[in-house]
Coordinates of C-alpha atoms and ligand atoms in Angstrom, one line a residue:
M1 CA -101.8 -183.9 73.1
T2 CA -105.2 -183.4 71.8
R3 CA -105.9 -182.5 68.2
H4 CA -105.8 -178.8 67.5
E5 CA -109.3 -177.6 66.5
P6 CA -108.6 -174.4 64.5
G7 CA -112.1 -173.3 64.9
Q8 CA -112.0 -173.4 68.7
L9 CA -110.0 -171.9 71.5
M10 CA -107.6 -174.4 72.9
K11 CA -108.6 -175.6 76.3
K12 CA -105.1 -174.8 77.5
G13 CA -102.9 -172.3 75.6
M14 CA -100.0 -173.4 73.6
S15 CA -96.4 -172.9 74.7
R16 CA -94.5 -169.9 73.5
E17 CA -92.1 -172.2 71.7
A18 CA -94.9 -174.1 69.9
I19 CA -96.4 -170.7 68.8
T20 CA -93.2 -169.5 67.5
A21 CA -92.6 -172.7 65.6
E22 CA -96.2 -172.5 64.1
L23 CA -95.8 -168.8 63.0
N24 CA -92.6 -169.6 61.4
K25 CA -93.9 -172.8 59.6
A26 CA -96.9 -170.7 58.3
R27 CA -94.6 -168.0 57.0
D28 CA -92.5 -170.5 55.2
E29 CA -95.5 -171.3 52.9
D30 CA -95.8 -167.7 51.8
V31 CA -94.3 -166.2 48.6
G32 CA -90.6 -165.8 48.9
W33 CA -90.8 -162.0 48.9
I34 CA -87.2 -161.6 50.6
S35 CA -85.7 -163.5 47.8
G36 CA -87.6 -161.5 45.1
Q37 CA -90.1 -164.1 43.9
S38 CA -93.1 -161.8 44.0
W39 CA -93.3 -158.7 41.8
G40 CA -95.7 -156.6 43.9
L41 CA -97.3 -157.0 47.4
V42 CA -94.1 -156.5 49.3
Y43 CA -91.6 -153.6 49.2
H44 CA -88.6 -154.7 51.0
A45 CA -85.5 -152.4 51.4
G46 CA -83.2 -154.6 53.4
E47 CA -82.6 -156.3 56.8
D48 CA -81.5 -153.1 58.5
V49 CA -84.8 -151.3 57.5
D50 CA -86.8 -154.4 58.7
E51 CA -85.1 -154.2 62.1
I52 CA -86.3 -150.7 62.4
I53 CA -89.8 -151.6 61.5
R54 CA -89.8 -154.5 64.0
E55 CA -88.6 -152.2 66.7
A56 CA -91.3 -149.6 66.1
F57 CA -94.0 -152.3 66.0
Q58 CA -92.6 -153.8 69.2
L59 CA -92.8 -150.4 71.0
F60 CA -96.2 -149.2 69.6
A61 CA -98.2 -152.4 68.9
H62 CA -100.6 -151.4 71.6
G63 CA -100.6 -147.6 70.7
N64 CA -104.0 -146.2 69.5
G65 CA -104.0 -143.3 67.3
L66 CA -107.7 -142.6 67.9
D67 CA -106.9 -140.4 70.8
P68 CA -104.1 -137.9 70.3
R69 CA -104.2 -136.7 73.8
A70 CA -103.5 -140.1 75.2
F71 CA -100.9 -140.8 72.5
P72 CA -99.0 -137.6 71.8
S73 CA -96.3 -139.9 70.5
L74 CA -98.4 -141.2 67.6
K75 CA -99.8 -137.6 66.9
K76 CA -96.2 -136.4 66.6
F77 CA -95.3 -139.3 64.3
E78 CA -98.3 -138.9 62.1
T79 CA -98.2 -135.2 61.7
E80 CA -94.5 -135.5 60.8
V81 CA -95.0 -138.3 58.3
V82 CA -97.9 -136.2 56.6
A83 CA -95.8 -133.1 56.6
K84 CA -92.8 -134.7 55.1
T85 CA -94.9 -136.4 52.5
A86 CA -96.6 -133.1 51.6
T87 CA -93.2 -131.5 51.2
L88 CA -91.9 -134.2 49.0
L89 CA -95.1 -133.8 46.8
N90 CA -94.5 -129.9 46.7
G91 CA -97.7 -129.4 48.7
G92 CA -96.8 -125.8 49.9
S93 CA -97.2 -124.3 53.3
D94 CA -100.9 -124.9 53.6
A95 CA -101.0 -128.6 52.8
V96 CA -102.4 -131.0 55.3
G97 CA -103.5 -134.6 55.5
T98 CA -103.8 -137.7 57.5
M99 CA -102.3 -141.1 57.7
T100 CA -104.6 -144.0 56.7
S101 CA -104.3 -147.8 56.7
G102 CA -103.4 -147.9 52.9
G103 CA -104.0 -146.6 49.4
S104 CA -107.7 -147.8 49.4
E105 CA -108.5 -145.8 52.5
S106 CA -106.5 -142.8 51.3
L107 CA -108.6 -142.8 48.1
L108 CA -111.8 -143.4 50.1
M109 CA -110.9 -140.3 52.0
A110 CA -110.3 -138.3 48.8
V111 CA -113.7 -139.2 47.4
K112 CA -115.4 -138.7 50.8
S113 CA -114.1 -135.2 51.2
S114 CA -114.9 -134.3 47.7
R115 CA -118.5 -135.6 48.0
D116 CA -119.1 -133.8 51.3
Q117 CA -117.5 -130.6 50.1
A118 CA -119.7 -130.7 47.0
R119 CA -122.8 -131.5 49.3
D120 CA -121.9 -128.3 51.2
L121 CA -120.8 -125.9 48.5
R122 CA -122.8 -127.2 45.5
P123 CA -126.0 -128.6 47.1
H124 CA -127.8 -128.6 43.8
I125 CA -125.8 -131.7 42.8
K126 CA -128.1 -134.6 43.9
E127 CA -126.2 -137.4 42.1
P128 CA -122.4 -136.7 42.2
E129 CA -120.1 -138.2 39.6
M130 CA -116.4 -138.7 39.4
I131 CA -114.4 -139.3 36.3
I132 CA -111.6 -141.9 36.4
P133 CA -109.4 -143.2 33.5
Q134 CA -109.8 -147.0 32.7
S135 CA -106.4 -147.5 34.2
A136 CA -107.3 -146.0 37.6
H137 CA -107.2 -148.3 40.6
P138 CA -110.3 -150.2 41.5
A139 CA -110.1 -148.9 45.1
L140 CA -111.8 -145.8 43.5
D141 CA -114.7 -147.8 42.2
K142 CA -115.1 -149.2 45.7
A143 CA -114.9 -145.8 47.4
A144 CA -117.5 -144.5 44.8
H145 CA -119.7 -147.5 45.6
Y146 CA -119.4 -147.1 49.3
L147 CA -120.2 -143.5 49.1
G148 CA -123.0 -143.3 46.6
V149 CA -120.9 -141.5 43.9
K150 CA -121.3 -142.6 40.3
T151 CA -118.0 -143.5 38.5
V152 CA -117.6 -142.7 34.9
R153 CA -114.6 -144.5 33.4
T154 CA -113.0 -142.9 30.4
P155 CA -110.8 -144.6 27.7
L156 CA -107.0 -144.5 27.5
G157 CA -105.1 -143.1 24.6
S158 CA -102.9 -145.4 22.5
D159 CA -100.0 -144.6 25.1
Y160 CA -102.1 -146.0 27.9
R161 CA -102.5 -142.7 29.5
A162 CA -105.8 -140.9 30.2
D163 CA -107.3 -139.3 27.1
L164 CA -108.0 -135.7 27.9
D165 CA -110.7 -135.3 25.3
A166 CA -112.5 -138.2 26.6
V167 CA -112.3 -136.7 30.1
R168 CA -113.5 -133.4 28.9
K169 CA -116.4 -134.9 27.2
A170 CA -117.4 -136.8 30.3
I171 CA -117.7 -133.7 32.5
N172 CA -121.1 -132.6 33.2
E173 CA -122.9 -130.5 35.9
N174 CA -122.8 -133.5 38.3
T175 CA -119.1 -133.9 38.1
I176 CA -117.3 -133.4 41.5
L177 CA -114.0 -135.1 41.1
L178 CA -111.4 -136.0 38.3
V179 CA -108.6 -138.5 39.0
G180 CA -105.2 -139.0 37.5
S181 CA -102.6 -141.5 38.4
A182 CA -98.8 -141.1 38.9
P183 CA -98.2 -143.7 37.8
A184 CA -101.3 -145.9 37.1
Y185 CA -100.8 -149.4 38.3
P186 CA -101.4 -151.5 35.2
H187 CA -98.8 -150.0 32.8
G188 CA -96.8 -147.7 35.1
V189 CA -97.5 -144.7 32.9
V190 CA -98.2 -141.2 34.3
D191 CA -101.5 -139.6 33.3
P192 CA -101.4 -136.1 31.7
I193 CA -101.7 -134.4 35.2
E194 CA -101.1 -130.9 33.9
G195 CA -103.9 -131.2 31.3
L196 CA -106.2 -132.7 34.0
G197 CA -105.2 -129.8 36.1
E198 CA -106.3 -127.2 33.6
L199 CA -109.6 -129.0 33.1
A200 CA -110.2 -129.2 36.8
L201 CA -109.5 -125.5 37.3
E202 CA -111.6 -124.4 34.2
K203 CA -114.6 -126.6 35.4
R204 CA -114.0 -125.8 39.1
I205 CA -113.8 -129.5 40.2
N206 CA -111.4 -131.3 42.4
L207 CA -108.5 -133.3 41.0
H208 CA -107.0 -136.2 42.9
V209 CA -103.7 -137.6 41.9
D210 CA -103.2 -141.1 42.9
A211 CA -99.4 -141.4 43.7
C212 CA -99.9 -144.4 45.8
L213 CA -97.2 -146.2 43.8
G214 CA -95.1 -143.2 42.7
G215 CA -95.2 -140.9 45.7
F216 CA -92.1 -142.0 47.2
V217 CA -90.2 -142.8 43.9
L218 CA -90.9 -140.0 41.3
P219 CA -89.5 -137.1 43.6
F220 CA -86.3 -139.0 43.8
L221 CA -86.1 -139.7 40.1
E222 CA -86.3 -136.0 39.5
R223 CA -83.4 -135.5 41.8
L224 CA -81.5 -138.2 39.9
G225 CA -82.1 -136.4 36.5
Y226 CA -84.7 -138.8 35.1
Q227 CA -87.5 -137.4 32.8
V228 CA -90.5 -137.2 35.1
P229 CA -93.7 -135.3 33.9
V230 CA -94.8 -132.8 36.6
F231 CA -97.3 -134.9 38.6
D232 CA -97.9 -133.3 41.9
F233 CA -99.1 -130.1 43.7
R234 CA -96.9 -127.9 41.4
V235 CA -99.9 -128.4 38.9
P236 CA -102.4 -125.7 40.0
G237 CA -105.5 -127.7 39.7
V238 CA -104.4 -130.7 41.8
T239 CA -106.4 -130.6 45.2
S240 CA -105.4 -133.8 46.8
M241 CA -102.8 -136.7 46.5
S242 CA -102.3 -140.3 48.0
A243 CA -99.0 -141.8 48.5
D244 CA -98.4 -145.2 50.1
L245 CA -95.7 -145.5 52.8
H246 CA -96.3 -149.4 52.7
K247 CA -95.3 -149.4 49.0
Y248 CA -92.1 -147.6 48.0
G249 CA -92.1 -145.8 51.3
Y250 CA -90.6 -149.2 52.3
S251 CA -92.4 -149.2 55.6
A252 CA -94.7 -151.9 57.1
K253 CA -98.2 -152.6 55.9
G254 CA -101.0 -150.4 57.1
A255 CA -99.5 -147.0 56.1
S256 CA -100.5 -144.5 53.5
A257 CA -101.0 -140.7 53.5
I258 CA -103.7 -138.6 52.0
I259 CA -102.6 -135.0 51.4
Y260 CA -104.7 -131.9 50.7
R261 CA -103.6 -128.7 49.1
N262 CA -106.0 -126.8 51.4
P263 CA -107.1 -127.5 55.0
D264 CA -110.7 -126.7 54.0
Q265 CA -111.1 -129.9 52.2
R266 CA -109.5 -132.0 55.0
R267 CA -112.3 -130.8 57.3
Y268 CA -114.8 -132.6 55.1
Q269 CA -113.0 -135.8 55.8
F270 CA -113.5 -135.8 59.5
F271 CA -116.5 -137.5 61.1
V272 CA -118.2 -136.3 64.3
V273 CA -121.1 -137.5 66.4
T274 CA -121.9 -135.0 69.2
D275 CA -124.8 -136.5 71.2
W276 CA -123.5 -140.0 71.9
P277 CA -123.7 -141.1 75.6
G278 CA -120.1 -142.2 75.3
G279 CA -119.1 -138.6 74.7
L280 CA -118.2 -136.3 71.8
F281 CA -116.8 -138.7 69.1
G282 CA -114.5 -137.4 66.6
S283 CA -112.7 -139.6 64.1
S284 CA -110.2 -138.5 61.5
T285 CA -110.4 -141.5 59.1
V286 CA -112.4 -144.7 58.5
T287 CA -111.0 -146.7 61.2
G288 CA -112.0 -146.1 64.9
T289 CA -109.0 -147.6 66.7
R290 CA -105.9 -146.7 64.7
P291 CA -103.0 -149.2 65.1
G292 CA -99.9 -147.5 66.5
G293 CA -97.4 -149.9 64.8
P294 CA -97.7 -148.7 61.1
I295 CA -97.7 -145.0 62.2
A296 CA -94.6 -145.4 64.3
A297 CA -92.9 -147.7 61.7
A298 CA -93.6 -145.2 58.9
W299 CA -92.1 -142.3 61.0
A300 CA -89.0 -144.5 61.8
V301 CA -88.4 -145.7 58.3
L302 CA -88.8 -142.2 56.7
N303 CA -86.2 -140.9 59.2
Y304 CA -83.9 -143.7 58.9
L305 CA -83.7 -143.7 55.2
G306 CA -83.9 -139.9 54.6
E307 CA -83.5 -138.3 51.2
E308 CA -80.1 -140.1 50.8
G309 CA -81.6 -143.5 51.3
Y310 CA -84.6 -143.0 49.2
T311 CA -82.6 -141.6 46.4
R312 CA -80.2 -144.6 46.6
L313 CA -83.1 -147.2 46.6
A314 CA -84.7 -145.3 43.6
K315 CA -81.5 -145.5 41.7
E316 CA -81.0 -149.2 42.4
V317 CA -84.5 -150.1 41.5
M318 CA -84.3 -148.2 38.2
E319 CA -81.1 -149.7 37.3
T320 CA -82.6 -153.2 37.9
T321 CA -85.7 -152.1 35.9
R322 CA -83.5 -151.1 33.0
V323 CA -81.6 -154.4 32.9
L324 CA -84.9 -156.4 33.1
Q325 CA -86.6 -154.4 30.4
E326 CA -83.6 -154.8 28.1
G327 CA -83.4 -158.4 28.7
I328 CA -87.3 -158.7 28.1
I329 CA -87.2 -156.7 24.8
S330 CA -84.1 -158.6 23.5
T331 CA -86.0 -161.9 23.5
G332 CA -87.7 -160.4 20.4
K333 CA -91.0 -162.1 21.5
L334 CA -92.1 -159.6 24.2
E335 CA -92.9 -155.9 24.4
I336 CA -93.2 -153.3 27.2
L337 CA -96.5 -151.6 26.9
G338 CA -96.5 -147.8 26.9
D339 CA -93.7 -145.7 28.2
P340 CA -93.4 -146.5 32.0
V341 CA -91.7 -143.8 33.9
M342 CA -90.5 -145.8 36.9
S343 CA -90.1 -149.4 38.1
V344 CA -93.7 -150.6 37.4
F345 CA -94.3 -152.0 33.9
S346 CA -96.2 -154.5 31.9
V347 CA -95.2 -157.1 29.3
A348 CA -97.3 -158.4 26.3
S349 CA -96.6 -160.5 23.3
S350 CA -97.9 -160.9 19.8
Y351 CA -96.2 -164.2 19.3
I352 CA -97.0 -166.4 22.4
D353 CA -99.9 -166.8 25.0
I354 CA -98.6 -164.6 27.7
Y355 CA -100.7 -166.4 30.3
A356 CA -99.0 -169.7 29.3
L357 CA -95.7 -167.9 29.9
A358 CA -96.9 -166.8 33.3
D359 CA -97.8 -170.4 34.1
T360 CA -94.5 -171.6 33.2
M361 CA -92.8 -169.1 35.2
A362 CA -94.9 -170.0 38.1
E363 CA -93.8 -173.4 37.9
K364 CA -90.2 -172.0 38.4
G365 CA -91.5 -170.0 41.5
W366 CA -92.0 -166.6 39.9
Q367 CA -95.3 -164.9 40.8
L368 CA -96.2 -162.5 38.1
G369 CA -99.1 -160.1 38.0
R370 CA -101.6 -161.1 35.2
Q371 CA -103.5 -158.3 33.4
Q372 CA -106.3 -158.0 30.7
N373 CA -107.3 -155.6 27.9
P374 CA -104.7 -156.3 26.7
P375 CA -103.4 -159.5 28.2
A376 CA -100.0 -158.7 29.8
L377 CA -97.8 -159.6 32.8
H378 CA -97.2 -157.1 35.4
L379 CA -93.9 -156.3 37.2
I380 CA -93.2 -154.1 40.3
V381 CA -89.3 -154.0 40.7
T382 CA -88.1 -153.6 44.2
P383 CA -84.5 -154.0 45.7
P384 CA -84.6 -157.8 46.2
H385 CA -84.9 -158.1 42.5
T386 CA -81.3 -156.7 42.0
R387 CA -79.8 -160.0 43.1
I388 CA -82.0 -162.2 41.0
R389 CA -82.4 -160.3 37.9
N390 CA -80.2 -162.5 35.8
T391 CA -81.7 -165.7 37.1
F392 CA -85.2 -164.3 36.2
L393 CA -84.2 -163.4 32.7
A394 CA -82.7 -166.9 32.2
D395 CA -85.8 -168.5 33.4
L396 CA -87.9 -166.1 31.2
Q397 CA -85.8 -167.2 28.1
D398 CA -86.3 -170.9 29.0
S399 CA -90.0 -170.4 29.6
L400 CA -90.3 -168.6 26.3
H401 CA -88.9 -171.7 24.5
R402 CA -91.3 -174.0 26.3
V403 CA -94.4 -171.9 25.3
E404 CA -93.3 -171.5 21.6
G405 CA -96.2 -172.2 19.3
S406 CA -98.8 -171.3 22.0
D407 CA -101.7 -169.1 20.6
P408 CA -101.3 -165.4 21.6
E409 CA -105.1 -165.0 21.2
A410 CA -105.9 -167.9 23.5
C411 CA -107.2 -165.8 26.3
E412 CA -108.1 -162.7 24.4
G413 CA -111.0 -160.8 25.9
I414 CA -111.2 -163.0 29.1
A415 CA -110.2 -161.8 32.4
A416 CA -107.2 -162.4 34.4
M417 CA -108.4 -161.6 38.0
Y418 CA -106.6 -158.8 39.6
A419 CA -103.8 -160.0 41.9
M420 CA -105.9 -162.9 43.0
M421 CA -106.4 -166.0 41.0
G422 CA -104.3 -166.4 38.0
T423 CA -105.7 -166.9 34.5
M424 CA -109.5 -167.8 34.1
C425 CA -110.0 -168.6 30.5
H426 CA -113.5 -169.6 29.5
Q427 CA -115.4 -168.2 32.6
T428 CA -118.7 -166.7 31.8
D429 CA -120.0 -165.0 34.7
L430 CA -116.9 -163.3 36.2
K431 CA -118.6 -161.5 38.9
Q432 CA -120.1 -164.5 40.4
F433 CA -117.0 -166.5 39.9
A434 CA -114.9 -163.8 41.8
I435 CA -117.5 -163.8 44.7
D436 CA -117.6 -167.6 44.9
Y437 CA -113.7 -167.4 44.9
L438 CA -113.7 -165.0 47.8
D439 CA -116.3 -166.8 49.7
K440 CA -114.4 -170.1 49.4
T441 CA -111.0 -168.5 50.2
Y442 CA -112.1 -167.1 53.6
Q443 CA -113.1 -170.4 55.0
L444 CA -111.2 -172.6 57.5
E445 CA -109.1 -175.1 55.7
D446 CA -110.9 -178.0 57.7
K447 CA -114.2 -176.9 56.5
K448 CA -113.3 -176.5 53.0
S449 CA -111.9 -180.2 52.9
S450 CA -115.0 -181.6 54.5
K451 CA -117.4 -180.0 52.2
R452 CA -115.8 -181.2 49.1
Ligands
LIG501 C1 -101.7 -150.2 45.6 C2 -102.5 -149.0 44.9 C3 -103.7 -148.6 45.5 C4 -104.4 -149.2 46.6 O1 -103.6 -149.2 47.7 P1 -103.8 -150.4 48.9 O2 -102.7 -150.0 49.9 O3 -103.6 -151.7 48.2 O4 -105.1 -150.3 49.5 C5 -104.2 -147.5 44.8 N1 -103.7 -146.9 43.8 C6 -102.5 -147.3 43.2 C7 -102.0 -146.6 42.0 C8 -102.0 -148.4 43.8 O5 -100.8 -148.9 43.2

């Protein structure tokens, strides 16, 4: 057999068996998400749910949600997923929305609809601004950057939640949008949505609540009797919300929902070209072709789990979160930042170098998120963690002993790149470093080695 040149098509295609073998071999290199080694990235609800997802993908891998007349199936699935999500978030009878490829696209749509609405209704605003707390997801910076909206980041309070006074002070005549998170990714705390809602109403600006993480957990925690601050459309000023089906919705990647209180705002999300020779072109979201698999899978999983399934999973995940947090606090060397409401939290230390702890845990196979300002580890607890929680705590205890005497200030003020590249002490130009990293990462393995 001739050597496989990864940058070229093979002269003759590989056999199906060989493909299967290569796919499985490649997958074995990935983080062990089924066994709970990653604390984020994958939200796995069990083999039965996976079977449902695989079936939906098999049946709808070729489906294209771009044309609802050709694919009434996907239109049905999408509208039902959106309606169910809106109901969960107490959207009221007018609430509408669309499915998107993920949280980033949902946020992009929230910013786009707000920008175009402001262009239409408040045309005197030439340089629109949006105000987002320090903890809000960077997908919002990305959206603002793509759309020519200025982002104003406001500081957090000592509880890591948005500081309402700072938000109030940042509002000016160009402000078109406020954002709160439920919860915010870094510390798992819910911003004061009611206070933000009052500000939004008073100043007549939109308020988006980013419930990408919490949208399919918080409603069930309320049913279970947990203390959850009001975070959804029950707050009068909230105009839109995002919730990720591919996170705690437990569906496959490529599925999120953007929900609007009012159909008027959704109209500003849509994009139309009327004079193209190819015909009248209308597109509801960023993507043109819209993959059917994620839409069908989200519909299937929502219906398979139902209220009972989501409540059971929320309960399990919260119980594991409690065990983990108690174990972490009982070490006497670690603390949980803020008052996380659900199964997402961060761990800091004033005794040891928290990144050294992460390195030692990584040697034991645990992939923990690394945060900055302040330095902390990040955990998103999912069902696979129930089985391994005691092993994890034992490994944590052992790792703590091994890093005893390390300097808690070692990396102070230096970035730990978000979800990508571990600790980077002593880097000066972080932006260039990160761009170099991305540039190098998306190269063929062969090329990388020949250049070195
Ligand atoms: C994950 C996340 C996003 C971005 O979603 P993607 O699906 O990764 O694009 C936005 N906001 C919050 C709070 C998130 O947790």
